[in-house]
Coordinates of C-alpha atoms in Angstrom, one line a residue:
X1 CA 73.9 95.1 80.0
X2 CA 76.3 96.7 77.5
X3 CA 78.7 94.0 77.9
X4 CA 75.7 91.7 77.3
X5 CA 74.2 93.0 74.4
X6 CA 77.6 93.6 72.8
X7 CA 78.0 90.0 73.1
X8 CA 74.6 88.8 71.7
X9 CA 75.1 91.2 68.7
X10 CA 78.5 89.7 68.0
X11 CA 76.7 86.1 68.3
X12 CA 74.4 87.2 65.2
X13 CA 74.8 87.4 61.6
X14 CA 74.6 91.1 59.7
X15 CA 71.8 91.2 57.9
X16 CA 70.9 89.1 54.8
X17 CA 71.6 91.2 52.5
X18 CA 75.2 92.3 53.6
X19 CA 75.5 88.5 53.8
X20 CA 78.5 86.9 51.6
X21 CA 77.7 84.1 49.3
X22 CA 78.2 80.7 49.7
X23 CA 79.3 78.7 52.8
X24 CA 79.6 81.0 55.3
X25 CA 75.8 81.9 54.4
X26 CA 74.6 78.7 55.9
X27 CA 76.8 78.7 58.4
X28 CA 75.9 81.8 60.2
X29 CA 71.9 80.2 59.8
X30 CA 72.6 76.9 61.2
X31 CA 74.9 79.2 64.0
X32 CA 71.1 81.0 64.8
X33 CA 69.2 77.4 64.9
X34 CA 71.6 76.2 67.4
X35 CA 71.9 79.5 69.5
X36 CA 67.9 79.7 69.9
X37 CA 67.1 75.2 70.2
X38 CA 66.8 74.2 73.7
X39 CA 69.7 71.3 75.0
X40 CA 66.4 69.3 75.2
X41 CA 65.0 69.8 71.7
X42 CA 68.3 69.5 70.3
X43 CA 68.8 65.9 72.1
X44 CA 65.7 65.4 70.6
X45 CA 66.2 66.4 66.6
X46 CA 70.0 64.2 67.3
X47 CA 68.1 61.2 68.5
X48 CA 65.5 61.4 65.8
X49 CA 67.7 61.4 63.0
X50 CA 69.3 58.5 64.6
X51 CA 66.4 56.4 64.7
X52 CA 64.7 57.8 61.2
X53 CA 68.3 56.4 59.9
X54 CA 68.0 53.1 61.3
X55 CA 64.0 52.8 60.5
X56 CA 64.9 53.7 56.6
X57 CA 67.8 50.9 56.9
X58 CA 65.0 48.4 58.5
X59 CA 62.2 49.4 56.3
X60 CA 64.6 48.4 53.1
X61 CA 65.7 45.1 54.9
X62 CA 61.9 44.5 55.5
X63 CA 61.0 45.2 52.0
X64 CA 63.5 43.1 50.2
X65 CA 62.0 40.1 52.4
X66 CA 58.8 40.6 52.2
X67 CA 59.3 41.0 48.0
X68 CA 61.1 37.7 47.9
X69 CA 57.8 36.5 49.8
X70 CA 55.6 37.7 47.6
X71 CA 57.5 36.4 44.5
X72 CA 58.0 32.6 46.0
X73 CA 54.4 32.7 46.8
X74 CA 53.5 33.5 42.9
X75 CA 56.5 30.4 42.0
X76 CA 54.1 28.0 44.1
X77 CA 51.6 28.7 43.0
X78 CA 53.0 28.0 39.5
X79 CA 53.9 25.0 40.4
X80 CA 50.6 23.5 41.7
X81 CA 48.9 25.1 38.6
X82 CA 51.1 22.7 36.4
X83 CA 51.3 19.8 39.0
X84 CA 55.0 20.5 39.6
X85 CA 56.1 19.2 43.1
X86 CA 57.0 22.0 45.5
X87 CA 60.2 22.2 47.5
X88 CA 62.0 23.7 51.1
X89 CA 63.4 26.2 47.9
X90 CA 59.9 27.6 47.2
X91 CA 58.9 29.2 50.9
X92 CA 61.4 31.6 52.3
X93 CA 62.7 29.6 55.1
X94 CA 64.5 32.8 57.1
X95 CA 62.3 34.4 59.9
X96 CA 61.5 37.9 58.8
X97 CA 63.5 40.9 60.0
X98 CA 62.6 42.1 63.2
X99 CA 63.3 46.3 63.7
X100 CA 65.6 46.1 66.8
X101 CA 67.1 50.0 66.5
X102 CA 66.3 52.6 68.7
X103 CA 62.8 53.8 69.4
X104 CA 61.2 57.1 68.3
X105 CA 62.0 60.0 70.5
X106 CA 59.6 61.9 72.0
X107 CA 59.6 65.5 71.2
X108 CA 59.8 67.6 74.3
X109 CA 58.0 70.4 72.6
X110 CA 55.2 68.9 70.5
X111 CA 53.2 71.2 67.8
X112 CA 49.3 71.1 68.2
X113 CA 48.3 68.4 66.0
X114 CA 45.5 69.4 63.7
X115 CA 42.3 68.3 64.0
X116 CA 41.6 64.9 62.2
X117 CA 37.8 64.6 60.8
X118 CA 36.4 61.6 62.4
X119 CA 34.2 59.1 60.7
X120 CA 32.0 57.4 63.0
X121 CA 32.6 53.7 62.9
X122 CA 30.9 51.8 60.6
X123 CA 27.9 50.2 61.9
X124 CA 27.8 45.9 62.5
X125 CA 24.4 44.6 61.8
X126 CA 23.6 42.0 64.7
X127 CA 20.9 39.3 64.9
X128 CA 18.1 41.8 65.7
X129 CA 19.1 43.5 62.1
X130 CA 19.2 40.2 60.4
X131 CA 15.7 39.1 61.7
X132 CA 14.0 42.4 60.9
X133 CA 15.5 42.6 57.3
X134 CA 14.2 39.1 56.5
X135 CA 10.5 39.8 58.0
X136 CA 10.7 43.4 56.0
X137 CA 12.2 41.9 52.5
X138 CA 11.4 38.0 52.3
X139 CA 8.4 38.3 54.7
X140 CA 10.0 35.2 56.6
X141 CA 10.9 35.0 59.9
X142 CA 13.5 31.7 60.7
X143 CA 12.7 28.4 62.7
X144 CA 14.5 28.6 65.4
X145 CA 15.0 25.7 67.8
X146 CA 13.3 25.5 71.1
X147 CA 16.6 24.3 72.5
X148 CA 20.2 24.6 71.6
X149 CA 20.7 20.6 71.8
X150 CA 17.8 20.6 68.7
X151 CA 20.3 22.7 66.2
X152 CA 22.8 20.5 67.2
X153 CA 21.2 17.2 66.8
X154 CA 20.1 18.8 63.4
X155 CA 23.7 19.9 62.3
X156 CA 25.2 16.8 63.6
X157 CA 22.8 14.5 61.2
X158 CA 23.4 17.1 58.2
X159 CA 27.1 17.5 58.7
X160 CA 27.5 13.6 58.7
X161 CA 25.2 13.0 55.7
X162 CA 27.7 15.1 53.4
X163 CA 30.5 13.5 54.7
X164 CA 32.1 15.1 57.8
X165 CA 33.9 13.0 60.8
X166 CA 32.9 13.5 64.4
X167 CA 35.5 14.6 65.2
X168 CA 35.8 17.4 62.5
X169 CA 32.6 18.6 63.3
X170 CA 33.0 18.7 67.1
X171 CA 37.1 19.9 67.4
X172 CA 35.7 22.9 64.8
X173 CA 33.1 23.4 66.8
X174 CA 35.4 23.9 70.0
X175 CA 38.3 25.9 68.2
X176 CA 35.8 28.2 66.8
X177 CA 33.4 28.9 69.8
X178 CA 35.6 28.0 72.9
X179 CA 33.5 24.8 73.0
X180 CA 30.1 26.9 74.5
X181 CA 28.9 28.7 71.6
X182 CA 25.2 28.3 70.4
X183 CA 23.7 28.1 66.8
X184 CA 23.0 32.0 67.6
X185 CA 26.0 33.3 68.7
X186 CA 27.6 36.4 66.8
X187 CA 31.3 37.4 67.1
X188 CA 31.9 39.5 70.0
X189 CA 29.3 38.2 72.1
X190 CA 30.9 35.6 74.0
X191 CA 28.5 32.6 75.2
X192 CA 27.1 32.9 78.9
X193 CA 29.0 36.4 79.1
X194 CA 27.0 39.9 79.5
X195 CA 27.9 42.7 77.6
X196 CA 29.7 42.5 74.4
X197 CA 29.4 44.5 71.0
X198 CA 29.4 42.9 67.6
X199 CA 32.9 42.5 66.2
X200 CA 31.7 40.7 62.7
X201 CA 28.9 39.4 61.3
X202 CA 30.0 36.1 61.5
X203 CA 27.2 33.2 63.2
X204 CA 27.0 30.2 64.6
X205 CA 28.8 27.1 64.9
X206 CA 31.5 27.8 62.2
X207 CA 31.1 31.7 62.4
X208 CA 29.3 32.3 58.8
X209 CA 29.9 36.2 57.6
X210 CA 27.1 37.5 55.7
X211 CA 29.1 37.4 52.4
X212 CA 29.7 33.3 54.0
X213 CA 26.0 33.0 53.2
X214 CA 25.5 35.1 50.3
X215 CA 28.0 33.3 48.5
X216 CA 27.0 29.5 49.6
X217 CA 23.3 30.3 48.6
X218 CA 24.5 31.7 45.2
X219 CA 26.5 28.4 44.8
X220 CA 24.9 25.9 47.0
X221 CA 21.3 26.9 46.9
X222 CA 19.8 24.7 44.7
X223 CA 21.2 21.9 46.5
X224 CA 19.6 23.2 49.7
X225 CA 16.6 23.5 47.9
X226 CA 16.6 20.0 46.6
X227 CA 17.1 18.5 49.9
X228 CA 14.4 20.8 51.8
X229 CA 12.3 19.2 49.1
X230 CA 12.8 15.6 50.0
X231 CA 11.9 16.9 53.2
X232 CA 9.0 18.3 52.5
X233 CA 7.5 14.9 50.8
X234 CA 7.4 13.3 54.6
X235 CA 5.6 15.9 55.9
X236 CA 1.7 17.0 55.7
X237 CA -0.5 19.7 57.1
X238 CA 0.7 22.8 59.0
X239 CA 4.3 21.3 59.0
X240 CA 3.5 20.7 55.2
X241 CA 3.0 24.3 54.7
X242 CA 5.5 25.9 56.6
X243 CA 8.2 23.8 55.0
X244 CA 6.9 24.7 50.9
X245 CA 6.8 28.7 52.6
X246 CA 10.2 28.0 53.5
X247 CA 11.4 26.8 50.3
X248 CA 9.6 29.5 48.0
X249 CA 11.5 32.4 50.9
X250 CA 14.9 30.3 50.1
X251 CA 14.1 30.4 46.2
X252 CA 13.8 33.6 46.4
X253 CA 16.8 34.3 48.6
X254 CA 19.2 32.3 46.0
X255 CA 17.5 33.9 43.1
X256 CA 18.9 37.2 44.7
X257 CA 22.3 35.9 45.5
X258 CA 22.7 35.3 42.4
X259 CA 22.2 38.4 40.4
X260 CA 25.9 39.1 40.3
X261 CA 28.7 37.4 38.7
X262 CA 30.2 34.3 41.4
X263 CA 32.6 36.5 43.2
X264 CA 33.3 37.4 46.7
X265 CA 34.0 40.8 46.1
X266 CA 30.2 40.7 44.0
X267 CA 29.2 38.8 47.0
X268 CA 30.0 41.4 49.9
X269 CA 27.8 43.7 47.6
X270 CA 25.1 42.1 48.2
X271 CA 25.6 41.1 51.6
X272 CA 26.1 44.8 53.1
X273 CA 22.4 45.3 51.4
X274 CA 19.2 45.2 54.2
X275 CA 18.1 42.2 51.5
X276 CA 22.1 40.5 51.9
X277 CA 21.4 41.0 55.9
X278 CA 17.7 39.2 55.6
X279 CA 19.6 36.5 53.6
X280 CA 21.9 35.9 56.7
X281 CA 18.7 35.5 58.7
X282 CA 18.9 31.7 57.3
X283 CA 21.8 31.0 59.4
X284 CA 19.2 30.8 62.3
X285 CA 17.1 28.4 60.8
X286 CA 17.1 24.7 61.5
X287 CA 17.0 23.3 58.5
X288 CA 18.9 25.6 56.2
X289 CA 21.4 26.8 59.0
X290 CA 23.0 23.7 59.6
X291 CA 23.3 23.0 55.9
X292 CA 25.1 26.6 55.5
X293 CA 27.1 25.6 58.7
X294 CA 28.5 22.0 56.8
X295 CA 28.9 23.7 53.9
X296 CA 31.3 26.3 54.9
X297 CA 33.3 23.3 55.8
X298 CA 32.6 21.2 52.7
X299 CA 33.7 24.1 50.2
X300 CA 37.2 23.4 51.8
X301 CA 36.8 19.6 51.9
X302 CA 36.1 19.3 47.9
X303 CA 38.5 22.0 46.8
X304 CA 41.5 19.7 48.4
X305 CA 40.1 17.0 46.6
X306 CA 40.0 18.7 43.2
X307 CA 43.9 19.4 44.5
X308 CA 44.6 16.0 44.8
X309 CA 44.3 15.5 48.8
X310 CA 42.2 11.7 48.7
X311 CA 43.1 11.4 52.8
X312 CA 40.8 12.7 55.1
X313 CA 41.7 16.6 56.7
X314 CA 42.8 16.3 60.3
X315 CA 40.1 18.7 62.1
X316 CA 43.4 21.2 62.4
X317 CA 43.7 20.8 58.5
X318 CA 40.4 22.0 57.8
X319 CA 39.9 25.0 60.2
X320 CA 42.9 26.5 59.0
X321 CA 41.5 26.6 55.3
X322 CA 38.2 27.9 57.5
X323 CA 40.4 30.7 58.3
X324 CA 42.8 31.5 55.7
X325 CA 41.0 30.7 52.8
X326 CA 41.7 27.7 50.5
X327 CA 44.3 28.6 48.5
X328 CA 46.7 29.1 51.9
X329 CA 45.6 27.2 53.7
X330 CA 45.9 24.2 51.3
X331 CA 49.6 25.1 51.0
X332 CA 50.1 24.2 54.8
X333 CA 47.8 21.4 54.4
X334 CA 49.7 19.7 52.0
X335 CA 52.7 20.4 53.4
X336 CA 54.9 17.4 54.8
X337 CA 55.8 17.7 58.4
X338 CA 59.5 18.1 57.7
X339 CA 58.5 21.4 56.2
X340 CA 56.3 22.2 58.7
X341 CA 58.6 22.2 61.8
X342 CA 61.2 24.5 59.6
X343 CA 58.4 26.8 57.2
X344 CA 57.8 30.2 58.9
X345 CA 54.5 31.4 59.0
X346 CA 55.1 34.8 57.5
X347 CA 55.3 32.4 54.3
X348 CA 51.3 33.0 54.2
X349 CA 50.7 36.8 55.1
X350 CA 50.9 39.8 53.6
X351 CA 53.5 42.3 55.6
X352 CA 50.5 44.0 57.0
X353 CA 48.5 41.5 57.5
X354 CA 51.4 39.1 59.6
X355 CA 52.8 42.2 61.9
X356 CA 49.0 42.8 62.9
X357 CA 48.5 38.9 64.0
X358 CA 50.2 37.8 67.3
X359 CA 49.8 34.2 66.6
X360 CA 51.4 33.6 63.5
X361 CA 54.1 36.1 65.0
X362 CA 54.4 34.0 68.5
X363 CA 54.2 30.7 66.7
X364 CA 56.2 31.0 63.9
X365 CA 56.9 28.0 61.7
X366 CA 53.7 25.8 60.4
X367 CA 54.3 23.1 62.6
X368 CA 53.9 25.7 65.5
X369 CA 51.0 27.2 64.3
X370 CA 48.9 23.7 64.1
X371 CA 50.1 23.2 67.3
X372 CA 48.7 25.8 69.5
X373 CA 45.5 25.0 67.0
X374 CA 45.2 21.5 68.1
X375 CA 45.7 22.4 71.8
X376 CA 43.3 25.1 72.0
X377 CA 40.5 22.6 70.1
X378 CA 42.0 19.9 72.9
X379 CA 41.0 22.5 75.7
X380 CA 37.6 23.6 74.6
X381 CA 36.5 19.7 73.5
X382 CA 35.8 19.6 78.1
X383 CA 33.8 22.1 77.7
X384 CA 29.9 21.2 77.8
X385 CA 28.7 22.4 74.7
X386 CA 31.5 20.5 72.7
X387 CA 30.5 17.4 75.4
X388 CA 27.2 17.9 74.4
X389 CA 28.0 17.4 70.5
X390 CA 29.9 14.5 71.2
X391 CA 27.1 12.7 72.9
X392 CA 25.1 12.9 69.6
X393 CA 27.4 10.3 68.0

């Protein structure tokens, strides 16, 4: 034991303050570390250097890339703004860089984390919510078809009388409910399938949001109104009465939507409101519902046209400015193939925004991305709901 302890006291430094200045200082503490880490721990503290070293040298890559993103993004948009053609020059045409270094260890002897304060998630109204909010705040309860070939047949006629093809309507119709869905159906609830929680609020045939239908009331509404009034000239009695009800509830609704300025951000305040949820309760209806349904659609259809796209939108054209908005989604739109087959996709996403979406990761150019679009609308046009619409034509 002598031998021993004479050896351990040899391995440690004198005391602090009989310690010399300088170099050898540090020395005799980093001496200590080592003599008391584990061969484990130390494996792990050398392996997580090397990978912190190779994230920071990703992370800068990344950066730089997604920078030069952001910046040809602002040139394009530039361009369209003075009707200046855009070129292969004004997209990033290089993949973005993938982090292919080593992983992050795993540290062998892990501190307790502390505890994290947990926020309950915040709650998804569902149909239930929408239905009670409009009975409570617009004392209307929707019309709601006594079968799901009714909505159709209604949507079908509206959607064609503001200009929609067949097959626009049906292949959007597939792509965005699998080719089953009904003029109920909520995200997260899959047609025919048990179970199933709310993921969104988005409805129906094109998947509305609430702030889809606070914001098409706000600046659609009076056209809906108009033509619910043409309606209401061929009818008399009850059917009469219900239908000037329903237009006084819908004046009322658009009179709501728009006591903010026209802006989505405006709009999503007034949709996470009970009064914003009874609004969304006019999805459901037949006669305004498939009006909001064509409309979501439409606002795409005349924003290309005030861009300059006279053709028709391929069905593919116009769900993907359904999903990524306009402005995006017009850039791919009006893209020629050529550019297509070579444009990546992260050309269109926020860093975020692209490492969180598998699709536009897998499929990575343009061309690729309308091509697992037009395959998946392909698959679910078999299904019977989307043979169903077709039959209305």
């Amino acid at each position: 034991m002598l031998c021993g302890g004479a050896v351990l006291a040899a391995a440690l430094p004198v005391p602090s303050q009989a310690l010399p200045l300088g170099a050898a200082a540090v020395d005799d503490q980093i001496t200590l570390a080592q003599f008391f880490t584990s061969p484990a721990m130390a494996e792990y503290k050398r392996r997580l250097a090397e990978y912190k070293e190779a994230r920071a040298a990703f992370d800068e890559e990344a950066s730089a890339y997604w920078s030069a993103v952001s910046e040809k993004r602002k040139t394009r948009n530039a361009k369209r703004r003075d009707r200046v053609e855009v070129t292969a020059d004004d997209y990033m045409l290089e993949q973005p860089p993938v982090y292919s270094g080593p992983k992050r260890p795993v540290n062998p002897e892990p501190e307790p984390e502390p505890e994290k304060e947990t926020r309950p998630p915040k709650y998804i109204p569902v149909v239930a919510d929408f239905l009670r909010a409009a009975a409570q705040h617009f004392q209307f309860s929707p019309q709601r078809p006594a079968a799901e070939i009714d909505f159709k047949r209604a949507y079908a006629r509206t959607a064609t009388a503001e200009g929609l093809s067949r097959d626009q309507i049906v292949r959007v119709y597939a792509f965005e409910t699998g080719g089953n869905g009904h003029y109920d159906m909520q995200s997260g609830f899959a047609s025919g399938k048990p179970g199933g929680r709310a993921i969104s609020t988005a409805i129906g045939y094109n998947q509305l949001l609430t702030t889809n239908t606070v914001e098409l009331l706000a600046e659609r509404g009076d056209h809906f109104i108009k033509v619910l009034g043409e309606r209401a000239r061929t009818l008399t009695g009850p059917p009469r009465k219900a239908m000037d009800h329903k237009i006084a509830v819908l004046r009322r609704m658009v009179a709501f939507c728009q006591t903010v300025p026209d802006d989505w951000n405006q709009h999503e305040k007034l949709a996470n409101t009970e009064q914003g949820w009874g609004v969304h309760a006019m999805v459901l209806d037949i006669d305004v519902g498939p009006l909001l349904q064509t409309h979501k659609l439409m606002t795409s259809v005349i924003f290309a046209r005030t861009k300059g796209v006279s053709r028709p939108l391929a069905a593919a054209e116009l769900e993907m400015m359904n999903l990524t908005g306009d402005g995006t989604g017009l850039d791919m739109v009006t893209m020629p193939q050529s550019l297509r087959e070579v444009v990546p996709t992260s050309n269109f996403f926020q860093r975020g925004g692209y490492e969180r979406n598998p699709v536009a990761v897998r499929h990575n150019t343009v061309a690729k991305l309308f091509a697992v679009m037009n395959a998946r609308m392909d698959s679910a046009q078999g299904a019977q709901g989307s043979r169903e619409f077709q039959g209305l034509f």
